Coordinates of C-alpha atoms and ligand atoms in Angstrom, one line a residue:
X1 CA 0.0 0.0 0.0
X2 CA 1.3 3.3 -0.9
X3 CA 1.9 6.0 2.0
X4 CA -0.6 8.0 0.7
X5 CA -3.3 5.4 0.7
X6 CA -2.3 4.3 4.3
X7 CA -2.7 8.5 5.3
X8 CA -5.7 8.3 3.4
X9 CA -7.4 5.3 5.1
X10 CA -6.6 5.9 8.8
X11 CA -7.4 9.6 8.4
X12 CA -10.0 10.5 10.8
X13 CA -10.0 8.3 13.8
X14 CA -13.6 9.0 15.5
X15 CA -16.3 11.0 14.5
X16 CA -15.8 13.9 16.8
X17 CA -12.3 14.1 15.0
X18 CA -14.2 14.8 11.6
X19 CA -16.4 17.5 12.7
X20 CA -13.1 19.1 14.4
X21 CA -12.0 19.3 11.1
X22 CA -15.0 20.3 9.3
X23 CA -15.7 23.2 11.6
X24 CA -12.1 24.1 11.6
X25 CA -12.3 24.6 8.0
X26 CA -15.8 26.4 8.0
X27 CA -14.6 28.5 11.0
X28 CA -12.2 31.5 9.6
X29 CA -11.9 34.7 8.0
X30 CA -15.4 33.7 6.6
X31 CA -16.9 34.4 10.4
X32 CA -14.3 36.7 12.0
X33 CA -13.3 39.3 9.2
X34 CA -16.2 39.1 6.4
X35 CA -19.0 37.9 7.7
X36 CA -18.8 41.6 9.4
X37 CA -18.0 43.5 7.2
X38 CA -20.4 42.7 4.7
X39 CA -23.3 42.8 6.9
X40 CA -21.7 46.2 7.7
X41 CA -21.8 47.4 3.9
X42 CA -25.3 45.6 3.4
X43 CA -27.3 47.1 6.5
X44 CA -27.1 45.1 9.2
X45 CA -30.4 43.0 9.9
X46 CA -32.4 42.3 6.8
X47 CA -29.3 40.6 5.4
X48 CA -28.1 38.5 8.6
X49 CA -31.4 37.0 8.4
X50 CA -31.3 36.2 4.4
X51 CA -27.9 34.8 5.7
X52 CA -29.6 32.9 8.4
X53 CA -32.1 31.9 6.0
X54 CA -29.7 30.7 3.6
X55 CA -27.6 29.0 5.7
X56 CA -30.8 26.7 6.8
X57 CA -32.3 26.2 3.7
X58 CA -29.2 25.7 1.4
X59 CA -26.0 25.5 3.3
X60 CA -27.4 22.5 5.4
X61 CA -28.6 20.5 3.1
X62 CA -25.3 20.9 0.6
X63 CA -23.3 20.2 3.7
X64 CA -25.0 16.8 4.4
X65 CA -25.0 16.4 0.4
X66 CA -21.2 16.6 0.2
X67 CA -20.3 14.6 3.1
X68 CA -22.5 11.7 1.1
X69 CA -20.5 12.4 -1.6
X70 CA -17.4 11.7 -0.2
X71 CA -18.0 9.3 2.1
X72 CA -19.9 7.4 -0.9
X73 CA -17.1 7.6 -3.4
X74 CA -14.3 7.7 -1.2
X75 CA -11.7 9.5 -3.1
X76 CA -10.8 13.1 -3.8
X77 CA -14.0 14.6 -5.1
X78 CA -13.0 14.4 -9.1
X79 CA -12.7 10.7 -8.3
X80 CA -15.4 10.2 -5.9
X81 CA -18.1 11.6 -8.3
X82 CA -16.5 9.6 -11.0
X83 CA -16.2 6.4 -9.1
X84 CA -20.2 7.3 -8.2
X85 CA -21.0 7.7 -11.9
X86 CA -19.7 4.3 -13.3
X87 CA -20.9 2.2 -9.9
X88 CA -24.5 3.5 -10.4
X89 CA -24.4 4.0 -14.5
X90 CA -24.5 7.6 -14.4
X91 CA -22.7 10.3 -17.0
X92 CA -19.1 10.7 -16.1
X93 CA -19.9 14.2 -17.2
X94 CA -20.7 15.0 -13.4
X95 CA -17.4 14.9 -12.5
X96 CA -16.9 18.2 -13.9
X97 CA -18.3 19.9 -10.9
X98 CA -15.0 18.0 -9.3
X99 CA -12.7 19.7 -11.8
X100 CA -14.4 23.1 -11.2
X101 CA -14.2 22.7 -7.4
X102 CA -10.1 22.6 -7.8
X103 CA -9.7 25.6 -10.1
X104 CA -12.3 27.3 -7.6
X105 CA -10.0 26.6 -4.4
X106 CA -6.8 27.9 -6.2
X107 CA -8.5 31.4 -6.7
X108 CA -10.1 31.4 -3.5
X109 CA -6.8 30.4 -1.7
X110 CA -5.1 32.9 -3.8
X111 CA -6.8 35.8 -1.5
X112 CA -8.0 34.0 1.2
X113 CA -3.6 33.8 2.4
X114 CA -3.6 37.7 1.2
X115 CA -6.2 38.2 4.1
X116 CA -4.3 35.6 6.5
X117 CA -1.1 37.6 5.6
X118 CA -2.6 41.1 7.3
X119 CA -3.7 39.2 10.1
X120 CA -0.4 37.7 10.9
X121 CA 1.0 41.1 10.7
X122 CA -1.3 41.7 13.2
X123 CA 0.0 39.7 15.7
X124 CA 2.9 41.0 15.5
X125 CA 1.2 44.4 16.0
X126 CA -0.8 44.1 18.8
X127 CA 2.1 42.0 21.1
X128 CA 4.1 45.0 20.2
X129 CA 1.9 47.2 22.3
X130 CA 1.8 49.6 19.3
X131 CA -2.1 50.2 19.9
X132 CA -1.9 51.1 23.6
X133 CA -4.3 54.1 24.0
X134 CA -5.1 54.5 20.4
X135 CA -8.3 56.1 19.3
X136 CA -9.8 54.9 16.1
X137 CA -8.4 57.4 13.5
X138 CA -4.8 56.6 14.7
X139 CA -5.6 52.8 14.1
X140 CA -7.2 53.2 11.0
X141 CA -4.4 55.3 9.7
X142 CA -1.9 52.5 10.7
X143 CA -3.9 49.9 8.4
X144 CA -4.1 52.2 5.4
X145 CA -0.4 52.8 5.9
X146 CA 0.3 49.1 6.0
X147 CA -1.8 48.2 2.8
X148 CA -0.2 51.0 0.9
X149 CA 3.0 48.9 1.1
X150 CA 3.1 46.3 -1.6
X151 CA 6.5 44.6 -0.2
X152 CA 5.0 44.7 3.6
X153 CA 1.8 43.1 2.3
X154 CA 3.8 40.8 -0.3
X155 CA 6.3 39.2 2.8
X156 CA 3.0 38.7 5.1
X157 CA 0.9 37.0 2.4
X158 CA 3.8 35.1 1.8
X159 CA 4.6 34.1 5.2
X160 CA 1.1 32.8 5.4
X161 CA 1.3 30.1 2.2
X162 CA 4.6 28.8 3.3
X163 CA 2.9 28.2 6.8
X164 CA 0.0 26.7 4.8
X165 CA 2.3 24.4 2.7
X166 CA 4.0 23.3 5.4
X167 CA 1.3 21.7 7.1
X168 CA -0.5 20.6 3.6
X169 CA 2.5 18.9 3.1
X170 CA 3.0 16.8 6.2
X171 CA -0.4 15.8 5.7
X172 CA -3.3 17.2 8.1
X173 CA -4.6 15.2 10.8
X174 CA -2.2 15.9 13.8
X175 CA -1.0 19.7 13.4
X176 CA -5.0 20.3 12.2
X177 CA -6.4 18.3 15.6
X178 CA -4.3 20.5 17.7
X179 CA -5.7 23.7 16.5
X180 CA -9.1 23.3 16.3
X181 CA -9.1 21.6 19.8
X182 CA -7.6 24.6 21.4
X183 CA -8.2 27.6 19.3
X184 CA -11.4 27.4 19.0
X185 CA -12.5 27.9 22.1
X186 CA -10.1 30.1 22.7
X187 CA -11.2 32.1 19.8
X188 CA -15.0 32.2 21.6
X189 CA -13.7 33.7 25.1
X190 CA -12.0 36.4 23.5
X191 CA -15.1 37.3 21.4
X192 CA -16.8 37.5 24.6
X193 CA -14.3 39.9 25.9
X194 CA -14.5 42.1 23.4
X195 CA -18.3 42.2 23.6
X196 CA -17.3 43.1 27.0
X197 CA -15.8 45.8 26.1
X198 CA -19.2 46.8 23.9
X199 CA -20.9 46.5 27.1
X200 CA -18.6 48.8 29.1
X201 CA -17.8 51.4 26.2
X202 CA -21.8 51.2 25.5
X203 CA -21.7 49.9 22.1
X204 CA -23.5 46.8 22.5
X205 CA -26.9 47.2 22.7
X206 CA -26.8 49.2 19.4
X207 CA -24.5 46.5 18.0
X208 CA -27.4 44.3 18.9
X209 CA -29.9 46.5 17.6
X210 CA -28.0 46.7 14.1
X211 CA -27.5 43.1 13.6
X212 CA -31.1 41.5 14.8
X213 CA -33.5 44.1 13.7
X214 CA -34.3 44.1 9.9
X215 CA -34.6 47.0 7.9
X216 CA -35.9 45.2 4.6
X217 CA -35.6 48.7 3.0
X218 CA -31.7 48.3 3.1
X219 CA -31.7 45.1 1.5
X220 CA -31.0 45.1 -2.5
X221 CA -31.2 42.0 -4.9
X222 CA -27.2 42.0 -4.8
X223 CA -27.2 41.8 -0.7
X224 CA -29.0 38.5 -1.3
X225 CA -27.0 37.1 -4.0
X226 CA -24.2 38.1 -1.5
X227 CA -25.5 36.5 1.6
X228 CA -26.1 33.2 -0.5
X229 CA -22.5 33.1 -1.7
X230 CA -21.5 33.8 2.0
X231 CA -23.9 31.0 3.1
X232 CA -21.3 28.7 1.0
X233 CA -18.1 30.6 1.7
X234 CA -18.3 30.1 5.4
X235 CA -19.4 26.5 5.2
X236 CA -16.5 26.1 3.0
X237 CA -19.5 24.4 0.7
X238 CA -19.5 24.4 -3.4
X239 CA -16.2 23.7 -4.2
X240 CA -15.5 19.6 -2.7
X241 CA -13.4 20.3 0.2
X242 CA -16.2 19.1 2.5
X243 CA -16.6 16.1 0.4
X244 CA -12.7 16.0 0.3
X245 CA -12.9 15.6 4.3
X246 CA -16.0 13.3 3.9
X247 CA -14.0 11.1 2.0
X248 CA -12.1 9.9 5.1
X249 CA -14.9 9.8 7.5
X250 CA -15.6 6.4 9.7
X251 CA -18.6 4.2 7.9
X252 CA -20.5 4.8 11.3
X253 CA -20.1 8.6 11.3
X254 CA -24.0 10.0 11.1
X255 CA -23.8 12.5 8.2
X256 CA -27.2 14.5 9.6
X257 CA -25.6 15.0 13.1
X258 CA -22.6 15.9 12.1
X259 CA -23.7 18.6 9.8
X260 CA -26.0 20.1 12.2
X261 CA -22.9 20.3 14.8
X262 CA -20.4 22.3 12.4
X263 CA -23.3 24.6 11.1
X264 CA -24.5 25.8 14.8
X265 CA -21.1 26.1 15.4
X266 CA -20.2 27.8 12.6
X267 CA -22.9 30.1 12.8
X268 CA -22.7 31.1 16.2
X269 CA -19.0 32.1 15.9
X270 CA -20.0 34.5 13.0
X271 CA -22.7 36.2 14.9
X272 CA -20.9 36.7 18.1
X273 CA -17.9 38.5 15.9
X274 CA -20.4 40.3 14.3
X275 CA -21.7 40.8 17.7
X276 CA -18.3 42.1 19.2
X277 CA -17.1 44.0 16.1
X278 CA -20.1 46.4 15.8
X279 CA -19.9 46.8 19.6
X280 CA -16.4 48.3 18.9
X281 CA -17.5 50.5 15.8
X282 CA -20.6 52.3 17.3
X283 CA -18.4 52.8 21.0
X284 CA -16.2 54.6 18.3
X285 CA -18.6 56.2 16.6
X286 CA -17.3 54.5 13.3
X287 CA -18.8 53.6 10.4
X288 CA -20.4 50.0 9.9
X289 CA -19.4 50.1 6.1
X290 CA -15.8 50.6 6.5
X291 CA -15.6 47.4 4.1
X292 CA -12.6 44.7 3.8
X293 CA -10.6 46.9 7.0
X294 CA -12.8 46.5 9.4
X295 CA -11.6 43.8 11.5
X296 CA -8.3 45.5 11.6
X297 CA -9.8 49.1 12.1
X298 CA -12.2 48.1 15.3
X299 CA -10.5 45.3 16.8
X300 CA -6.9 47.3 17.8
X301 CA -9.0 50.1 19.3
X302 CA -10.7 47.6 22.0
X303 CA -7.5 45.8 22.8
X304 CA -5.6 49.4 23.0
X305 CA -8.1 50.8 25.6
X306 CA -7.9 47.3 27.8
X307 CA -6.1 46.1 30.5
X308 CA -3.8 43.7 29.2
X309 CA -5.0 44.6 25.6
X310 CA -1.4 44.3 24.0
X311 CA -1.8 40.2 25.2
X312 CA -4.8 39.9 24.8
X313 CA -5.0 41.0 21.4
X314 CA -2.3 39.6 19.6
X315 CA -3.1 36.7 21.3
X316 CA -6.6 37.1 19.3
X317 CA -5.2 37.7 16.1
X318 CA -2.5 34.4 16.5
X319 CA -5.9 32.8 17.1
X320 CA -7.4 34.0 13.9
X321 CA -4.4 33.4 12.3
X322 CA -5.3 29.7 13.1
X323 CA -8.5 29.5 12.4
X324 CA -7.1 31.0 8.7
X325 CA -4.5 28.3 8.8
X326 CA -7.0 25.2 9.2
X327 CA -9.8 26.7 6.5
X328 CA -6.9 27.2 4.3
X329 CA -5.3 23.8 4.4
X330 CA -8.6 22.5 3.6
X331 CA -9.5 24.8 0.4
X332 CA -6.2 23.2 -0.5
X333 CA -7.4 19.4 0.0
X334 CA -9.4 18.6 -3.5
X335 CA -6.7 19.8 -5.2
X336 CA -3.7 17.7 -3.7
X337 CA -6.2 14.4 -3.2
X338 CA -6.7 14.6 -6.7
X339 CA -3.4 14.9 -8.0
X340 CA -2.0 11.9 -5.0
X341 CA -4.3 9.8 -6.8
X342 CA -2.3 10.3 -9.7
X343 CA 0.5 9.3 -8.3
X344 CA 3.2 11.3 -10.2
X345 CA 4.5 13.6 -7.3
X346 CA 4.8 13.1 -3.7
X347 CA 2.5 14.8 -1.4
X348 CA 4.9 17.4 -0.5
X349 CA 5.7 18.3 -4.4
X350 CA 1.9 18.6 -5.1
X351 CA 1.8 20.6 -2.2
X352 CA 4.7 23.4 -3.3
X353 CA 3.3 23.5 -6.6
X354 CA -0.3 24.2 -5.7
X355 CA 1.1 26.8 -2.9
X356 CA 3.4 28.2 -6.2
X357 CA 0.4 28.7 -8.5
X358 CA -1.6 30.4 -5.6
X359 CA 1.3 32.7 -4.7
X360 CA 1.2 33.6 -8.1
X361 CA -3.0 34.0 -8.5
X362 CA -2.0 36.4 -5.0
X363 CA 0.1 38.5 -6.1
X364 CA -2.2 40.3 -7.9
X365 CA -4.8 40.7 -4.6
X366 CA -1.5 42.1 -3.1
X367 CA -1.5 45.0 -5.7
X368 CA -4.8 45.9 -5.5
X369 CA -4.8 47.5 -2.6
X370 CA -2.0 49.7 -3.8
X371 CA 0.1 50.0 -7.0
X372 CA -3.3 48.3 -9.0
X373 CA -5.7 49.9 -6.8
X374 CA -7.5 51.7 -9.7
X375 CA -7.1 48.9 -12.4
X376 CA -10.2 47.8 -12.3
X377 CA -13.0 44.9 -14.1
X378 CA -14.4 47.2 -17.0
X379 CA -18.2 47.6 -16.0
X380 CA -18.4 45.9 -12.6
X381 CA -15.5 48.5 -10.7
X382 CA -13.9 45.7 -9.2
X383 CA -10.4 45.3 -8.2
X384 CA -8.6 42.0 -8.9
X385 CA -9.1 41.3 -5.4
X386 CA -12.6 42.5 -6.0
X387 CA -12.7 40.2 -9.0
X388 CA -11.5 37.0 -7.3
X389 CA -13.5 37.3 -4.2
X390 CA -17.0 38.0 -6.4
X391 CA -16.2 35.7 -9.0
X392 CA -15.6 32.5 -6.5
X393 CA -18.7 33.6 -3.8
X394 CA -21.2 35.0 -6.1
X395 CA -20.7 32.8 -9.2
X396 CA -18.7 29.8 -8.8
X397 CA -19.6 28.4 -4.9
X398 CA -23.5 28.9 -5.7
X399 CA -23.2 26.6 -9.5
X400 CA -20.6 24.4 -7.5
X401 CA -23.6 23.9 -4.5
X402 CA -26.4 23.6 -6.9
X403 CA -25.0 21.0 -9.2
X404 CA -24.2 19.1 -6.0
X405 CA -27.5 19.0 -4.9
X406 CA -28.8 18.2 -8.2
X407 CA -26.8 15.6 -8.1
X408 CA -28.0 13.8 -4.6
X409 CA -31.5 15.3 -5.7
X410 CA -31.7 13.8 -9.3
X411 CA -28.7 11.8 -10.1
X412 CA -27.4 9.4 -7.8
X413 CA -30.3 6.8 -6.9
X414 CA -32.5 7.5 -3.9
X415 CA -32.7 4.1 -2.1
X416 CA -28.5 4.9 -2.2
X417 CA -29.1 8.1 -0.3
X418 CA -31.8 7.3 1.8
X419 CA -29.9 4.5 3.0
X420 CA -26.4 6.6 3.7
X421 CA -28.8 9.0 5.4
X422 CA -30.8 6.4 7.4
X423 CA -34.0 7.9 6.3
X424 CA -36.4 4.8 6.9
X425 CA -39.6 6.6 6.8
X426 CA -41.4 7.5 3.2
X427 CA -42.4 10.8 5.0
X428 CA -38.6 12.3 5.9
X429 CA -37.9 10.7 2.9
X430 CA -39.8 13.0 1.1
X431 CA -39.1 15.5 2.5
X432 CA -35.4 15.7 2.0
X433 CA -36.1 15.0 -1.7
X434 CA -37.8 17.6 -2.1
X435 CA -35.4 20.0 -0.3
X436 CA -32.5 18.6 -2.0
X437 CA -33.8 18.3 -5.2
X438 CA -36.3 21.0 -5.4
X439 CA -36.3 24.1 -3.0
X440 CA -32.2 24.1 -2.9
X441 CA -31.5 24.1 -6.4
X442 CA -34.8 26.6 -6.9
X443 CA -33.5 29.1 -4.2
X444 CA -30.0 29.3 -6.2
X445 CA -30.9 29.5 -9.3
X446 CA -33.9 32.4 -8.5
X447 CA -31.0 34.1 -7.0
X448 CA -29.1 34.2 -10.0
X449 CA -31.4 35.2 -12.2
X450 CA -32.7 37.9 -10.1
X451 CA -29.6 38.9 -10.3
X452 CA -28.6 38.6 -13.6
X453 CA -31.5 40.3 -15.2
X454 CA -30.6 43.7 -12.3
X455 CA -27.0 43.4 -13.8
X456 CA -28.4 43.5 -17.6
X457 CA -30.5 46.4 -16.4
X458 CA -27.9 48.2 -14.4
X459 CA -25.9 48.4 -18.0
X460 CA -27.9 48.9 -20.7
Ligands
LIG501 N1 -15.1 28.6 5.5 C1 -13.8 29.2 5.6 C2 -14.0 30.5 6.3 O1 -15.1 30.9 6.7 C3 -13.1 29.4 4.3 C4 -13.1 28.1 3.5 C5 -12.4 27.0 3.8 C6 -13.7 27.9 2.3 N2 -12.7 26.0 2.9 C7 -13.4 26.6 1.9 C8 -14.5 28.7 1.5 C9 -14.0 26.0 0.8 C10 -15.0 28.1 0.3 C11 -14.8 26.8 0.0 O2 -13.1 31.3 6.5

């Protein structure tokens, strides 16, 4: 047996093991830095409940749809679909989502390390007591100064894939059990500290107010579209690395439990950053839109006016940093399974070339944000950050998500899902047809259209 197979086979030991690493790959930047900031630049509200809304009525059931996946096929997820195809007679053809899912986790990772890059610089930052007593123009500056600096932003970003490699390379189960076990926790008291702060600097109740009262007049057909494509971005759902990780799960592992566990706990770790973060901006008095710099504007200010802050706070962003590390390694993992199959390169080869091409795909989110900062998409104003962030969450997650539950919906046959999903009763099985095939695959697809049709209006 080849090492890879043996790595492969004795991945996750127990159950609890596979949702530690699920829900260290949903849990990241997804929840800490963008889930509020784009609540921020969307109103508040309206859009954290179409969030909510998606997240129950499409991120669940894709969840539960790629762990069957995996777990079914049990391979890398261009394999496992294939593999599913010829067992049950079904067109190869769907293994094309597969080959989508792998170009969409270079481009996301491409970014995804430019964003883990700032934060590590953060560390760094906040140990260094540089915030002490700041006030919030003083911090704000300090980002701006930072981004400005193409080399500063280029080392950081770069520090973060080698990180990434490193453990990608050794292969994920030990290094990957170790964060999630500790961070994440860890990650949850200092929220709660920081919404202490709210409390004491008397932002919180308005924090609260922002984030749980909808104003449906603030939400537009594109705040939708973008809380759909976050419902997949911070489930890590839509491009196979979920069904990646489902490919090593345990043949006794319950595939509806499971799913409910890493959701919850996804979900509550967005909303108590959102929680915490707005605290921070309206103690400030700054502005909830502030976009992609928010984390790094708010944050520093709370820690600088603490006891302890300069600890406490880099100490929050080295846990972010983790939580980015253990998300990351996962975007990576359709990618290398698929190309250990192959068995041309070692693990660790696939692993520097993958990290190479991503470095590359970076380079030009590094730019944006200074020397390319006005090259922009003709029509759409985006940057190529802009670019690579909308073109993965609004486009290629929500077709990724949707041909996957077509697939469990309509492709693979039902007494081989109903049976992986112990549904005995006609009743639940009905109804998880219908939701899979029907009302998840519906919802997207409305969502893109709307869309669609608002952008062909928008430029005409
Ligand atoms: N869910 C992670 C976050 O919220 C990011 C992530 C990890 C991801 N794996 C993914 C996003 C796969 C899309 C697809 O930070």
């Amino acid at each position: 047996m080849s090492e890879q197979v043996a790595e492969r086979s004795d991945m996750w030991s127990s159950s609890f093991i596979f949702v530690l690493a699920a829900a260290g790959s949903a849990v990241g930047l997804g929840n800490i830095w963008k889930f509020p900031y784009i609540a921020g630049e969307n109103g508040g509200g309206a859009f954290v409940l179409v969030y909510l809304i998606c997240i129950a009525v499409i991120g669940i059931p894709v969840m539960a749809s790629e762990i069957m996946l995996g777990k079914l096929g049990r391979a890398s997820p261009i394999q496992a679909l294939l593999n599913l195809a010829r067992t049950h007679k079904r067109s190869t053809g769907w293994s094309c989502v597969g080959y989508m899912g792998v170009l969409t986790g270079f481009l996301i990772l491409s970014f995804y390390a430019v964003v883990a890059g700032w934060v590590c610089y953060y560390i760094l930052r906040l140990f260094s007591g540089e915030f002490s007593g700041a006030d919030a123009s003083a911090v704000g500056e300090a980002f701006g100064d930072f981004l400005a600096d193409p080399l500063q932003v280029l080392l950081w970003f770069s520090v973060f894939m080698v990180i990434t490699i490193f453990f990608v390379a050794r292969g994920v189960t030990r290094g990957l059990e170790l964060c999630v076990r500790y961070s994440m926790p860890a990650v949850f008291v200092l929220l709660l500290i920081l919404i202490g702060y709210g409390v004491h600097a008397g932002g919180f109740v308005e924090s609260v107010g922002f984030l749980f009262t909808p104003d449906f007049s603030a939400l537009t057909p594109q705040a939708i579209l973008i809380a759909l494509g976050h419902a997949f971005f911070t489930l890590s759902l839509g491009m196979g690395a979920i069904m990646a990780y489902g490919a090593y799960v345990p043949d006794e592992v319950s595939v509806g439990t499971t799913t409910f566990t890493i959701a919850i706990l996804d979900t509550v770790l967005a909303l108590l950053a959102g929680v915490a973060i707005f605290a921070i901006v309206f103690a400030n008095g700054l502005a909830p839109d502030a976009g992609p710099g928010l984390l790094f504007e708010t944050v520093p200010v709370a820690f600088g006016n603490l006891p302890g802050g300069a600890l406490f706070g880099g100490l929050f962003f080295l846990l972010v940093a983790l939580a980015a590390l253990t998300s990351a390694i996962s975007i990576s993992e359709p990618a290398i399974a698929y190309f250990s199959e192959r068995g041309k390169l070692s693990r660790a080869q696939i692993a520097v070339v993958i990290g190479a091409v991503c470095w590359v795909i970076g380079v030009g989110s590094v730019l944006s944000f200074n020397v390319w900062a006005d090259v922009k998409l003709p029509f759409f104003d985006w940057t190529f950050f802009d670019s690579i962030d909308k073109i993965t969450q609004l486009i290629l997650l929500p077709l990724g998500g949707l041909l996957i539950a077509v697939i469990v919906g309509h492709v693979l046959p039902k007494h081989v899902v109903y049976e992986e999903l112990g549904l005995m009763q006609t009743q639940t099985q009905q109804v998880w047809t219908y939701i899979v095939g029907y009302v998840t695959p519906a919802a997207v697809f409305c969502v893109f259209i709307i869309e669609a049709i608002r952008e062909v209006l928008a430029h005409i």
